[in-house]
Amino acid sequence: AQSVTQPDIHITVSEGASLELRCNYSYGATPYLFWYVQSPGQGLQLLLKYFSGDTLVQGIKGFEAEFKRSQSSFNLRKPSVHWSDAAEYFCAVGERGGADGLTFGKGTHLIIQP
Amino acid sequence: EAGVAQSPRYKIIEKRQSVAFWCNPISGHATLYWYQQILGQGPKLLIQFQNNGVVDDSQLPKDRFSAERLKGVDSTLKIQPAKLEDSAVYLCASSLERSVSYNEQFFGPGTRLTVL
């Protein structure tokens, strides 16, 4: 069975500082990997996804993520955070071969300090 | 393009009562998902439809939860009777179709259920 671990429940970052959110997955083959953001009262929004090819993927809002097969990781990064980035971030894994239901991690709550 | 619509946005009920949630997917999207998101956790897939057929309902508590997607468009999720642990946000998502190439899932704003 596939699973996703997000080790950090909360992360606090100063505005303008860099950000890295960790994600580790468990899956037998090469998975589909995703990062979603959820702002209060809002639905989930897709930030970026990895299927194959270049292991560094670019997303919306200046985010990027790197797939490392050897570490089973898919960490999310941003060089300089803005106050509007404060939200809940979810890493998710999906099975190759179709748009089936995703398995999500428990999320990381990002707090931005002024 | 209109997004995934859900109603109601909030619902408060007593335990053992029944409740229903409604979802209208993006026009033309054949695949529809219901997820349950308990406070402090990530969403968990409850059921997935392709048109009006069920693809996966392995995590749906069938003794109390039911879902249908008549005519392959709108969907309703029902809980009867509700338990305290059903308090959660219920998210609906849709995608173009279930195929070998991935189609992005678009999520609605969710229905927040509180069971007292």
Coordinates of N, CA, C and O in Angstrom, one line a residue, chain B residues 1-115:
Chain B
E1 N -14.3 29.3 -16.6 CA -14.9 28.0 -16.4 C -15.3 27.8 -14.9 O -14.4 28.1 -14.0
A2 N -16.5 27.4 -14.6 CA -16.9 27.2 -13.3 C -16.2 26.0 -12.7 O -15.9 25.0 -13.3
G3 N -15.9 26.1 -11.3 CA -15.2 25.1 -10.6 C -16.2 24.0 -10.1 O -17.4 24.0 -10.4
V4 N -15.7 23.2 -9.2 CA -16.5 22.2 -8.6 C -17.4 22.9 -7.5 O -16.8 23.6 -6.7
A5 N -18.7 22.6 -7.6 CA -19.6 23.2 -6.6 C -20.0 22.2 -5.6 O -20.3 21.1 -5.9
Q6 N -20.1 22.7 -4.3 CA -20.6 21.8 -3.3 C -21.6 22.5 -2.4 O -21.4 23.7 -2.2
S7 N -22.5 21.8 -1.9 CA -23.4 22.4 -0.9 C -23.9 21.3 0.0 O -24.0 20.1 -0.3
P8 N -24.3 21.7 1.3 CA -24.1 23.0 1.8 C -22.6 23.2 2.2 O -21.8 22.3 2.1
R9 N -22.2 24.4 2.6 CA -20.8 24.6 3.0 C -20.6 24.2 4.4 O -19.5 23.8 4.8
Y10 N -21.6 24.3 5.2 CA -21.5 23.9 6.6 C -22.8 23.2 7.0 O -23.9 23.5 6.5
K11 N -22.6 22.2 7.9 CA -23.8 21.5 8.4 C -23.5 21.0 9.9 O -22.4 20.5 10.1
I12 N -24.4 21.3 10.8 CA -24.3 20.8 12.1 C -25.5 19.9 12.4 O -26.6 20.3 12.2
I13 N -25.2 18.7 12.9 CA -26.3 17.7 13.2 C -26.0 17.0 14.5 O -24.9 17.1 15.0
E14 N -27.0 16.4 15.0 CA -26.8 15.6 16.2 C -26.4 14.1 15.8 O -26.8 13.7 14.7
K15 N -25.7 13.4 16.6 CA -25.4 12.1 16.3 C -26.6 11.2 16.1 O -27.7 11.5 16.7
R16 N -26.5 10.3 15.2 CA -27.6 9.4 14.9 C -28.6 10.0 13.8 O -29.4 9.3 13.3
Q17 N -28.4 11.3 13.5 CA -29.2 11.9 12.5 C -28.6 11.5 11.1 O -27.4 11.0 11.0
S18 N -29.3 11.8 10.1 CA -28.8 11.6 8.7 C -28.4 13.0 8.1 O -29.0 14.0 8.5
V19 N -27.6 12.9 7.1 CA -27.1 14.1 6.4 C -26.7 13.8 4.9 O -26.3 12.6 4.7
A20 N -26.9 14.7 4.1 CA -26.5 14.5 2.7 C -25.8 15.7 2.1 O -26.1 16.9 2.5
F21 N -24.8 15.4 1.3 CA -24.0 16.5 0.7 C -24.1 16.3 -0.8 O -24.3 15.2 -1.4
W22 N -24.1 17.5 -1.5 CA -24.2 17.5 -2.9 C -23.0 18.1 -3.6 O -22.3 18.9 -3.1
C23 N -22.7 17.5 -4.8 CA -21.5 17.9 -5.5 C -21.9 18.1 -7.0 O -22.5 17.1 -7.6
N24 N -21.5 19.2 -7.6 CA -21.6 19.3 -9.1 C -20.3 19.5 -9.7 O -19.6 20.5 -9.4
P25 N -19.8 18.6 -10.4 CA -18.4 18.6 -10.9 C -18.3 19.6 -12.1 O -19.3 20.2 -12.6
I26 N -17.1 19.8 -12.5 CA -16.8 20.7 -13.7 C -17.5 20.1 -14.9 O -17.4 18.8 -15.1
S27 N -18.1 20.9 -15.7 CA -18.8 20.4 -16.9 C -17.8 19.5 -17.8 O -16.7 19.9 -18.1
G28 N -18.3 18.3 -18.1 CA -17.5 17.5 -19.0 C -16.6 16.5 -18.3 O -16.0 15.7 -18.9
H29 N -16.5 16.7 -17.0 CA -15.6 15.8 -16.2 C -16.3 14.5 -15.9 O -17.4 14.4 -15.3
A30 N -15.7 13.4 -16.3 CA -16.3 12.1 -16.2 C -16.0 11.4 -14.8 O -16.8 10.6 -14.4
T31 N -14.9 11.8 -14.2 CA -14.5 11.2 -13.0 C -14.8 12.1 -11.8 O -14.5 13.3 -11.8
L32 N -15.4 11.5 -10.8 CA -15.7 12.3 -9.6 C -15.3 11.5 -8.3 O -15.4 10.3 -8.3
Y33 N -14.8 12.3 -7.4 CA -14.2 11.7 -6.1 C -14.8 12.4 -4.9 O -15.1 13.6 -5.0
W34 N -15.0 11.6 -3.9 CA -15.4 12.1 -2.6 C -14.2 11.8 -1.6 O -13.8 10.6 -1.5
Y35 N -13.7 12.8 -0.9 CA -12.7 12.6 0.1 C -13.2 13.1 1.4 O -14.0 14.1 1.5
Q36 N -12.7 12.5 2.5 CA -13.0 12.9 3.9 C -11.7 13.5 4.5 O -10.7 12.8 4.4
Q37 N -11.8 14.7 5.0 CA -10.6 15.3 5.6 C -10.9 15.6 7.1 O -11.6 16.6 7.4
I38 N -10.5 14.8 8.0 CA -10.6 15.0 9.4 C -9.6 16.0 9.8 O -8.5 16.1 9.3
L39 N -10.0 16.8 10.8 CA -9.1 17.9 11.3 C -7.7 17.4 11.6 O -7.5 16.4 12.4
G40 N -6.7 18.1 11.1 CA -5.3 17.7 11.3 C -4.8 16.6 10.5 O -3.7 16.1 10.7
Q41 N -5.6 16.2 9.5 CA -5.1 15.1 8.6 C -5.3 15.5 7.2 O -6.0 16.4 6.8
G42 N -4.7 14.7 6.3 CA -4.9 14.9 4.9 C -6.2 14.2 4.4 O -6.8 13.4 5.1
P43 N -6.7 14.6 3.3 CA -7.9 14.0 2.7 C -7.7 12.5 2.5 O -6.6 12.1 2.1
K44 N -8.8 11.8 2.7 CA -8.8 10.3 2.5 C -9.9 10.0 1.5 O -11.0 10.4 1.7
L45 N -9.5 9.3 0.4 CA -10.5 8.9 -0.6 C -11.6 8.0 0.0 O -11.3 7.0 0.6
L46 N -12.9 8.4 -0.2 CA -14.0 7.6 0.2 C -14.5 6.8 -1.0 O -14.7 5.6 -0.9
I47 N -14.7 7.4 -2.1 CA -15.3 6.8 -3.3 C -14.9 7.5 -4.5 O -14.8 8.8 -4.5
Q48 N -14.8 6.8 -5.6 CA -14.5 7.3 -6.9 C -15.4 6.8 -8.0 O -15.7 5.6 -8.0
F49 N -16.0 7.7 -8.8 CA -16.9 7.3 -9.8 C -16.3 7.6 -11.2 O -15.6 8.6 -11.4
Q50 N -16.6 6.8 -12.1 CA -16.3 7.0 -13.5 C -17.6 7.1 -14.2 O -18.3 6.0 -14.3
N51 N -18.1 8.2 -14.7 CA -19.4 8.4 -15.1 C -20.4 8.1 -14.0 O -20.2 8.6 -12.9
N52 N -21.3 7.1 -14.1 CA -22.1 6.8 -13.0 C -21.8 5.4 -12.4 O -22.5 4.9 -11.6
G53 N -20.6 4.9 -12.7 CA -20.2 3.6 -12.2 C -19.1 3.8 -11.1 O -18.3 4.8 -11.2
V54 N -19.1 3.0 -10.1 CA -18.1 3.1 -9.0 C -16.8 2.4 -9.4 O -16.8 1.3 -9.8
V55 N -15.7 3.2 -9.3 CA -14.4 2.6 -9.6 C -13.7 2.1 -8.3 O -13.1 1.0 -8.3
D56 N -13.9 2.8 -7.2 CA -13.2 2.4 -6.0 C -14.1 2.9 -4.8 O -14.3 4.1 -4.7
D57 N -14.5 2.0 -4.0 CA -15.2 2.4 -2.7 C -14.7 1.6 -1.6 O -15.4 1.4 -0.6
S58 N -13.4 1.2 -1.7 CA -12.8 0.3 -0.7 C -12.7 1.0 0.7 O -12.7 0.3 1.7
Q59 N -12.7 2.3 0.8 CA -12.5 3.0 2.1 C -13.8 3.7 2.5 O -13.8 4.4 3.5
L60 N -14.9 3.3 1.9 CA -16.2 3.9 2.3 C -16.8 3.0 3.3 O -17.0 1.8 3.1
P61 N -17.2 3.6 4.5 CA -17.8 2.8 5.5 C -19.3 2.5 5.1 O -20.2 3.3 5.4
K62 N -19.5 1.4 4.5 CA -20.7 1.1 3.8 C -21.9 0.9 4.7 O -23.1 0.9 4.3
D63 N -21.6 0.6 6.0 CA -22.7 0.4 6.9 C -23.5 1.7 7.2 O -24.6 1.7 7.6
R64 N -22.8 2.9 6.9 CA -23.5 4.2 7.2 C -23.3 5.2 6.1 O -24.1 6.1 6.0
F65 N -22.4 5.0 5.2 CA -22.2 6.0 4.1 C -22.7 5.3 2.8 O -22.5 4.1 2.6
S66 N -23.3 6.2 2.0 CA -23.7 5.8 0.7 C -23.5 7.0 -0.3 O -23.5 8.1 0.1
A67 N -23.2 6.7 -1.5 CA -23.0 7.7 -2.5 C -23.6 7.3 -3.8 O -23.6 6.1 -4.1
E68 N -24.1 8.2 -4.6 CA -24.6 7.9 -5.9 C -24.3 9.0 -6.9 O -24.1 10.2 -6.5
R69 N -24.2 8.7 -8.1 CA -24.0 9.7 -9.2 C -24.9 9.3 -10.3 O -24.5 8.7 -11.3
L70 N -26.1 9.7 -10.2 CA -27.1 9.4 -11.2 C -26.8 10.3 -12.5 O -26.4 11.4 -12.4
K71 N -27.0 9.7 -13.6 CA -26.8 10.4 -14.9 C -25.4 10.8 -15.1 O -25.1 11.6 -16.0
G72 N -24.5 10.4 -14.3 CA -23.1 10.7 -14.5 C -22.6 12.1 -14.4 O -21.6 12.5 -14.9
V73 N -23.4 12.9 -13.6 CA -23.1 14.3 -13.5 C -23.0 14.6 -12.0 O -22.0 14.3 -11.3
D74 N -24.1 15.1 -11.4 CA -24.1 15.4 -10.0 C -23.9 14.2 -9.1 O -24.3 13.1 -9.5
S75 N -23.5 14.4 -7.9 CA -23.3 13.3 -7.0 C -23.8 13.7 -5.6 O -23.7 14.9 -5.2
T76 N -24.3 12.8 -4.8 CA -24.7 13.0 -3.4 C -24.0 12.0 -2.6 O -23.8 10.8 -2.9
L77 N -23.5 12.4 -1.4 CA -22.9 11.5 -0.4 C -23.8 11.6 0.8 O -24.2 12.7 1.3
K78 N -24.2 10.5 1.4 CA -25.1 10.4 2.5 C -24.5 9.7 3.7 O -23.8 8.7 3.5
I79 N -24.8 10.2 4.9 CA -24.4 9.5 6.1 C -25.6 9.2 6.9 O -26.4 10.1 7.2
Q80 N -25.8 8.0 7.3 CA -27.0 7.6 8.0 C -26.8 6.3 8.8 O -26.6 5.2 8.2
P81 N -26.7 6.3 10.1 CA -26.8 7.5 11.0 C -25.4 8.1 11.2 O -24.4 7.3 11.1
A82 N -25.3 9.3 11.5 CA -24.0 9.9 11.7 C -23.4 9.6 13.1 O -24.2 9.5 14.1
K83 N -22.1 9.5 13.2 CA -21.4 9.4 14.5 C -20.5 10.6 14.7 O -20.2 11.3 13.8
L84 N -20.1 10.7 16.0 CA -19.2 11.8 16.3 C -18.0 11.9 15.4 O -17.5 13.0 15.0
E85 N -17.4 10.7 15.2 CA -16.1 10.6 14.4 C -16.3 11.0 12.9 O -15.3 11.0 12.2
D86 N -17.6 11.2 12.5 CA -17.8 11.6 11.1 C -17.6 13.1 10.9 O -17.6 13.7 9.8
S87 N -17.3 13.9 12.0 CA -17.1 15.3 11.9 C -15.8 15.5 11.1 O -14.7 15.0 11.4
A88 N -15.9 16.2 10.0 CA -14.8 16.4 9.0 C -15.3 17.3 7.9 O -16.4 17.8 7.9
V89 N -14.3 17.6 7.0 CA -14.7 18.3 5.8 C -14.8 17.3 4.7 O -13.9 16.4 4.6
Y90 N -15.8 17.3 4.0 CA -16.1 16.4 2.9 C -15.8 17.1 1.6 O -16.5 18.1 1.2
L91 N -14.8 16.7 0.9 CA -14.3 17.3 -0.4 C -14.7 16.5 -1.6 O -14.6 15.3 -1.6
C92 N -15.2 17.2 -2.6 CA -15.5 16.6 -3.8 C -14.5 17.1 -4.8 O -14.1 18.3 -4.8
A93 N -14.1 16.2 -5.7 CA -13.2 16.6 -6.8 C -13.6 15.9 -8.1 O -14.4 15.0 -8.1
S94 N -13.2 16.5 -9.2 CA -13.5 15.9 -10.5 C -12.3 16.0 -11.4 O -11.4 16.9 -11.2
S95 N -12.3 15.1 -12.4 CA -11.2 15.2 -13.4 C -11.8 14.7 -14.7 O -12.9 14.1 -14.7
L96 N -11.1 15.0 -15.8 CA -11.7 14.7 -17.1 C -12.1 13.3 -17.3 O -13.2 13.0 -17.7
E97 N -11.2 12.4 -17.1 CA -11.5 11.0 -17.2 C -10.4 10.2 -16.6 O -9.3 10.7 -16.3
R98 N -10.7 8.9 -16.3 CA -9.7 8.0 -15.8 C -9.0 7.3 -17.0 O -9.7 6.5 -17.7
S99 N -7.8 7.6 -17.2 CA -7.1 7.1 -18.4 C -5.6 6.8 -18.1 O -5.2 7.1 -17.0
V100 N -4.9 6.4 -19.0 CA -3.5 6.1 -18.8 C -2.7 7.3 -18.6 O -1.6 7.3 -18.1
S101 N -3.1 8.4 -19.1 CA -2.4 9.7 -18.9 C -3.2 10.5 -17.8 O -4.4 10.5 -17.8
Y102 N -2.5 11.1 -16.9 CA -3.1 11.7 -15.8 C -3.9 12.9 -16.2 O -3.5 13.7 -17.0
N103 N -5.1 13.0 -15.5 CA -5.9 14.2 -15.6 C -6.0 14.8 -14.3 O -6.4 14.2 -13.3
E104 N -5.7 16.1 -14.2 CA -5.7 16.8 -12.9 C -7.0 16.7 -12.2 O -8.1 16.9 -12.8
Q105 N -7.0 16.5 -10.9 CA -8.2 16.5 -10.0 C -8.4 18.0 -9.6 O -7.5 18.6 -9.0
F106 N -9.6 18.5 -9.8 CA -10.0 19.8 -9.3 C -10.9 19.7 -8.1 O -11.9 18.9 -8.2
F107 N -10.6 20.4 -7.0 CA -11.3 20.2 -5.8 C -12.3 21.3 -5.6 O -12.0 22.5 -5.9
G108 N -13.4 21.0 -5.0 CA -14.4 21.9 -4.5 C -14.0 22.5 -3.2 O -13.0 22.0 -2.5
P109 N -14.8 23.5 -2.6 CA -14.4 24.1 -1.4 C -14.7 23.2 -0.2 O -14.2 23.5 0.9
G110 N -15.5 22.2 -0.3 CA -15.8 21.3 0.8 C -17.1 21.6 1.6 O -17.5 22.8 1.5
T111 N -17.5 20.6 2.3 CA -18.6 20.8 3.2 C -18.1 20.4 4.6 O -17.6 19.3 4.8
R112 N -18.2 21.4 5.5 CA -17.7 21.1 6.9 C -18.9 20.6 7.7 O -19.9 21.2 8.0
L113 N -18.7 19.3 8.2 CA -19.8 18.6 9.0 C -19.3 18.6 10.4 O -18.2 18.1 10.7
T114 N -20.2 19.0 11.3 CA -20.0 18.9 12.8 C -21.1 18.0 13.3 O -22.3 18.3 13.1
V115 N -20.7 16.9 14.0 CA -21.7 16.0 14.6 C -21.6 16.2 16.1 O -20.5 16.0 16.7

